[in-house]
JSON list of C-alpha atoms in Angstrom, two decimals:
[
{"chain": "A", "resi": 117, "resn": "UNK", "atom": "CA", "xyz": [14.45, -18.95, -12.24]},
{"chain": "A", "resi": 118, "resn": "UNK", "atom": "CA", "xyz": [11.86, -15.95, -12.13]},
{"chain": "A", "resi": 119, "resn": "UNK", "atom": "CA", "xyz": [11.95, -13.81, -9.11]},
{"chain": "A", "resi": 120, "resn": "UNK", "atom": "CA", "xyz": [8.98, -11.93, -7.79]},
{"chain": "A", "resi": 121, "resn": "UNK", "atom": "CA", "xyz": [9.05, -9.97, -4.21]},
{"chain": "A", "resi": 122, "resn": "UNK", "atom": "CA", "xyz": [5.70, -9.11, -2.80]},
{"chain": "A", "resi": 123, "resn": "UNK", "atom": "CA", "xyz": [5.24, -5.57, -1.13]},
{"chain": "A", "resi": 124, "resn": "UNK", "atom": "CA", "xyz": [6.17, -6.89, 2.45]},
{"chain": "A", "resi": 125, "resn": "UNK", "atom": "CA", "xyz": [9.59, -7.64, 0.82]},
{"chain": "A", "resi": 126, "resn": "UNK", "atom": "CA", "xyz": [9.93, -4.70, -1.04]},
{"chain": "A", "resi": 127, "resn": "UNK", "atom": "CA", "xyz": [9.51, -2.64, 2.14]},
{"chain": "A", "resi": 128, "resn": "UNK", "atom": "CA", "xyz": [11.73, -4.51, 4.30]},
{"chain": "A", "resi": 129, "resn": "UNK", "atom": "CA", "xyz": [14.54, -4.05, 1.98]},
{"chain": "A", "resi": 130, "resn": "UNK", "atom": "CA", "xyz": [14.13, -0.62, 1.20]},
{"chain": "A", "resi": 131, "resn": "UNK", "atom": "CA", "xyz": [14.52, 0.21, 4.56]},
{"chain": "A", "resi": 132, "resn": "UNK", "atom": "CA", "xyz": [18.07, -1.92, 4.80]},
{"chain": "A", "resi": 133, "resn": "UNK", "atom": "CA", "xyz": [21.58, -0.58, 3.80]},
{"chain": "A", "resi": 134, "resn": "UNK", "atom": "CA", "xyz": [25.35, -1.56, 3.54]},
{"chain": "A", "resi": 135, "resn": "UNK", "atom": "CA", "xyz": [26.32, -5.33, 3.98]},
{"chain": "A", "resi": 136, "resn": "UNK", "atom": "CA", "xyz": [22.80, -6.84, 4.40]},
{"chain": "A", "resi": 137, "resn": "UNK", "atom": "CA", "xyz": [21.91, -4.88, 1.61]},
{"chain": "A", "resi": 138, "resn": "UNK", "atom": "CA", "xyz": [24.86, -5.98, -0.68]},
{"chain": "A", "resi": 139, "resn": "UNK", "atom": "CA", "xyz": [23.72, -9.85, 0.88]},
{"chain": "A", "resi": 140, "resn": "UNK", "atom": "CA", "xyz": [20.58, -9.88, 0.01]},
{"chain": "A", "resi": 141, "resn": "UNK", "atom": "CA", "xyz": [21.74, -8.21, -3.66]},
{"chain": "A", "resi": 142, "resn": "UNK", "atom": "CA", "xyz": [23.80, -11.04, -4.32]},
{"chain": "A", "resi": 143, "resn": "UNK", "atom": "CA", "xyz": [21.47, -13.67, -2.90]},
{"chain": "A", "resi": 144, "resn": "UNK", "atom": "CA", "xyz": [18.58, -12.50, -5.25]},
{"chain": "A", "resi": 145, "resn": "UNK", "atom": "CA", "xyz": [21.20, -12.89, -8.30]},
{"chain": "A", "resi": 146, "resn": "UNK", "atom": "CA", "xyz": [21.99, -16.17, -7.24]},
{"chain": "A", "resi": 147, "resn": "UNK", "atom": "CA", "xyz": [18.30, -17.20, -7.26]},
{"chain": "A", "resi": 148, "resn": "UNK", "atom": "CA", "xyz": [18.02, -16.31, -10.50]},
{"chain": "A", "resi": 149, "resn": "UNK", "atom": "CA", "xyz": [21.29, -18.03, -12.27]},
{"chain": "A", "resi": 150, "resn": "UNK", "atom": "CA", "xyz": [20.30, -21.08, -10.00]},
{"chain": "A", "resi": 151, "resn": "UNK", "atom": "CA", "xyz": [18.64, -24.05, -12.15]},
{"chain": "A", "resi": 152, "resn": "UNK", "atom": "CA", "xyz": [17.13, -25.87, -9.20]},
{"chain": "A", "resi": 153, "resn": "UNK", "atom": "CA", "xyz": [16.41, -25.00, -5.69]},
{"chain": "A", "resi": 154, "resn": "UNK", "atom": "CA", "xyz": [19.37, -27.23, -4.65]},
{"chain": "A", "resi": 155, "resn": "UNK", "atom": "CA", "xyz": [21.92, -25.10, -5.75]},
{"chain": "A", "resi": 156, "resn": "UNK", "atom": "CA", "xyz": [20.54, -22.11, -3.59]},
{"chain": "A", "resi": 157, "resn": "UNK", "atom": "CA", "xyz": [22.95, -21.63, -0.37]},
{"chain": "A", "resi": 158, "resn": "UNK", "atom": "CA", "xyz": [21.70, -21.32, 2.99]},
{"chain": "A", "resi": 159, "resn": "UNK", "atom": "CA", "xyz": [17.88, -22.42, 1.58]},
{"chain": "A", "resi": 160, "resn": "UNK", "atom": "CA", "xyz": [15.87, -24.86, 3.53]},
{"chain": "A", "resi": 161, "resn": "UNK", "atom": "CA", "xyz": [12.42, -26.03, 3.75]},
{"chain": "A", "resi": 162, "resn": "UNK", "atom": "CA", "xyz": [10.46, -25.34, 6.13]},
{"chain": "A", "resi": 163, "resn": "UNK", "atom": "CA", "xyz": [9.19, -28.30, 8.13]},
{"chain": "A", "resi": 164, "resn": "UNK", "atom": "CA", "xyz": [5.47, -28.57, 7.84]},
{"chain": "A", "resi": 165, "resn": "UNK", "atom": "CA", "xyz": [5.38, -26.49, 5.06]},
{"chain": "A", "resi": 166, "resn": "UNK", "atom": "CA", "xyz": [4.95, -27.72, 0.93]},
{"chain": "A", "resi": 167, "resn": "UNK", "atom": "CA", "xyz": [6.40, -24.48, -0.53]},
{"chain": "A", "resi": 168, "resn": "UNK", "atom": "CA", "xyz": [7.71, -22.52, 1.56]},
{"chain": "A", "resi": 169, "resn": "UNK", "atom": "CA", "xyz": [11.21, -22.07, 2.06]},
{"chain": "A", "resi": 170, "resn": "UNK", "atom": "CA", "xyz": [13.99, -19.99, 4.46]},
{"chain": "A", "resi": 171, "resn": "UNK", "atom": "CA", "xyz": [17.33, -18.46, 3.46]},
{"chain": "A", "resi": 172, "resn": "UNK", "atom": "CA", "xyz": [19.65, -17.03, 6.29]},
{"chain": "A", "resi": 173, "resn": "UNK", "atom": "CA", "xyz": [21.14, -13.18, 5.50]},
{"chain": "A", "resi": 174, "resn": "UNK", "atom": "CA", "xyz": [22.95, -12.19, 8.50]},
{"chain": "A", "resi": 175, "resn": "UNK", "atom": "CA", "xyz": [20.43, -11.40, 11.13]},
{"chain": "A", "resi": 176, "resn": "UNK", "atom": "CA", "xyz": [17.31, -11.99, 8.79]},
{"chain": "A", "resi": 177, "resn": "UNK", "atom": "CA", "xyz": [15.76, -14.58, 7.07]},
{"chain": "A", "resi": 178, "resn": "UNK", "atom": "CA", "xyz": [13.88, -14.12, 3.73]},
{"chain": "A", "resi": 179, "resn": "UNK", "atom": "CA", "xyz": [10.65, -16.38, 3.39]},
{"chain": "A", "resi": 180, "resn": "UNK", "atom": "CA", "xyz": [10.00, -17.39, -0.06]},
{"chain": "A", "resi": 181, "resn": "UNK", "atom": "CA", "xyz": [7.73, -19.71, -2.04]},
{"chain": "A", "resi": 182, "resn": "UNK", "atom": "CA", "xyz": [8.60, -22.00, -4.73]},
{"chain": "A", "resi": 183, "resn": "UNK", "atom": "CA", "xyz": [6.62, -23.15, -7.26]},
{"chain": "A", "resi": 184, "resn": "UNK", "atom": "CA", "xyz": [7.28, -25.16, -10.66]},
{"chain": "A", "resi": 185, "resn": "UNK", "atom": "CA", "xyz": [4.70, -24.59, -13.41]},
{"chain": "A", "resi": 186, "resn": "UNK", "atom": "CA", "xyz": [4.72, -25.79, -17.27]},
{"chain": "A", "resi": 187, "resn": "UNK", "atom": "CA", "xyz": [6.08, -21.76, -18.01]},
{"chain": "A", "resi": 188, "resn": "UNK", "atom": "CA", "xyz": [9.07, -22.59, -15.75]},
{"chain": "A", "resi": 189, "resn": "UNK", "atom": "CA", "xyz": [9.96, -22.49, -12.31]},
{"chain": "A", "resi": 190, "resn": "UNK", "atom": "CA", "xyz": [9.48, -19.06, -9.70]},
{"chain": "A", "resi": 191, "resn": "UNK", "atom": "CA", "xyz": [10.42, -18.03, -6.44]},
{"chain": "A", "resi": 192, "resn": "UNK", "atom": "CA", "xyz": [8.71, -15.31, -4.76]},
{"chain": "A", "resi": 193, "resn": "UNK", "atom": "CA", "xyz": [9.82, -14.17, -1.95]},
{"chain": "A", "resi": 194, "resn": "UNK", "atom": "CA", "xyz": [7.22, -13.06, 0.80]},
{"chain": "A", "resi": 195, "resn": "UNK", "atom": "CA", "xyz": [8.96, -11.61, 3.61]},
{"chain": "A", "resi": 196, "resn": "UNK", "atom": "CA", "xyz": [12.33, -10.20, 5.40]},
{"chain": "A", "resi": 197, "resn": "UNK", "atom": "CA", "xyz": [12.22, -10.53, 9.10]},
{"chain": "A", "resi": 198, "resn": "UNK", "atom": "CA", "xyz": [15.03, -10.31, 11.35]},
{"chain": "A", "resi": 199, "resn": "UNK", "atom": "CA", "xyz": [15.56, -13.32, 13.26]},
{"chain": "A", "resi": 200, "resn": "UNK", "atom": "CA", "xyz": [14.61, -12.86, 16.52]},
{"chain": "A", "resi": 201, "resn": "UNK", "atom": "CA", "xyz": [10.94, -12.30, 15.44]},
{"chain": "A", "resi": 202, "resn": "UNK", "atom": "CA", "xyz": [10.80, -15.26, 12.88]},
{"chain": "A", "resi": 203, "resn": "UNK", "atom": "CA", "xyz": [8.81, -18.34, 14.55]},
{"chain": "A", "resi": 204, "resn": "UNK", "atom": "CA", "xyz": [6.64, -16.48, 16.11]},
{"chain": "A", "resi": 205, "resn": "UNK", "atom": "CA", "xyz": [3.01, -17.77, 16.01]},
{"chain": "A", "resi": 206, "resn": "UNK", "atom": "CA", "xyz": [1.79, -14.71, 13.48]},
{"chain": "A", "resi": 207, "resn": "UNK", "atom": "CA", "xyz": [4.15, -15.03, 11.19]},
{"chain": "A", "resi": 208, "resn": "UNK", "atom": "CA", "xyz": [3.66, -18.68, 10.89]},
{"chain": "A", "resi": 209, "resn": "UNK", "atom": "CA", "xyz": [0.17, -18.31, 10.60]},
{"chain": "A", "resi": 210, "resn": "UNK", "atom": "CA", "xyz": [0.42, -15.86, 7.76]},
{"chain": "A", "resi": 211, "resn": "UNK", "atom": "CA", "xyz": [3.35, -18.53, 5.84]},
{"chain": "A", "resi": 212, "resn": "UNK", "atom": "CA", "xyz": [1.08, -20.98, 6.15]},
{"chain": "A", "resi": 213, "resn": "UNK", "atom": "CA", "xyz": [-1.69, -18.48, 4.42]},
{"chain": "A", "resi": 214, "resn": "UNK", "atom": "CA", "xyz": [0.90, -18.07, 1.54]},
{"chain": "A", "resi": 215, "resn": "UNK", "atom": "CA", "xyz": [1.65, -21.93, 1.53]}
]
C-alpha cells in the first residue's frame, strides 16, 4: 500500500521515543507490505465513519484514512492521539472533516 502522514502525524511522532516509537515503526512497515486492510492488526473502522479507520499503539491510537483508487490503494494517516483524549467531540468533528 502507499503511506502518506499528514503534518499532525508527523509532529506527534517526532515528539515520541523508545517502545512507542519502535511500535509505531513497525506498524507503518506493516501497512505497507499489507495487500488489503484486513491483514492490518489492531485496525478497525470506525463506526459512523466511510474511511476512516483506528489502530491501537500502546497508549495511542493512530487515525488513518483509506482510500482505493485505479493507481492503487493508500492509507494516510491523520493523527496520533493518546487515548485518553481520543472520542472527544473535537477530534471527532475534525475525522469526520477528513472523512
Amino acid at each position: 500500500m502507499i503511506v502518506e502522514y499528514s503534518k499532525s502525524f508527523q509532529k506527534s511522532v517526532d515528539k515520541l521515543s523508545g517502545k512507542t516509537l519502535d511500535t509505531i515503526i513497525k506498524v507503518i512497515l506493516e501497512i505497507k507490505s499489507a495487500e488489503y486492510i484486513e491483514e492490518i492488526n489492531d485496525c478497525k473502522k470506525l463506526t459512523g465513519f466511510d474511511n476512516v479507520y483506528r489502530i491501537r499503539i500502546g497508549d495511542y491510537r493512530a487515525f488513518f484514512t483509506f482510500h482505493v483508487s485505479i493507481e492503487g490503494k493508500m492509507v494516510k494517516f491523520e493523527y496520533l492521539i493518546a487515548r485518553g483524549q481520543v472520542y472527544n467531540k473535537k477530534n471527532i468533528s475534525v475525522l469526520r472533516k477528513k472523512d
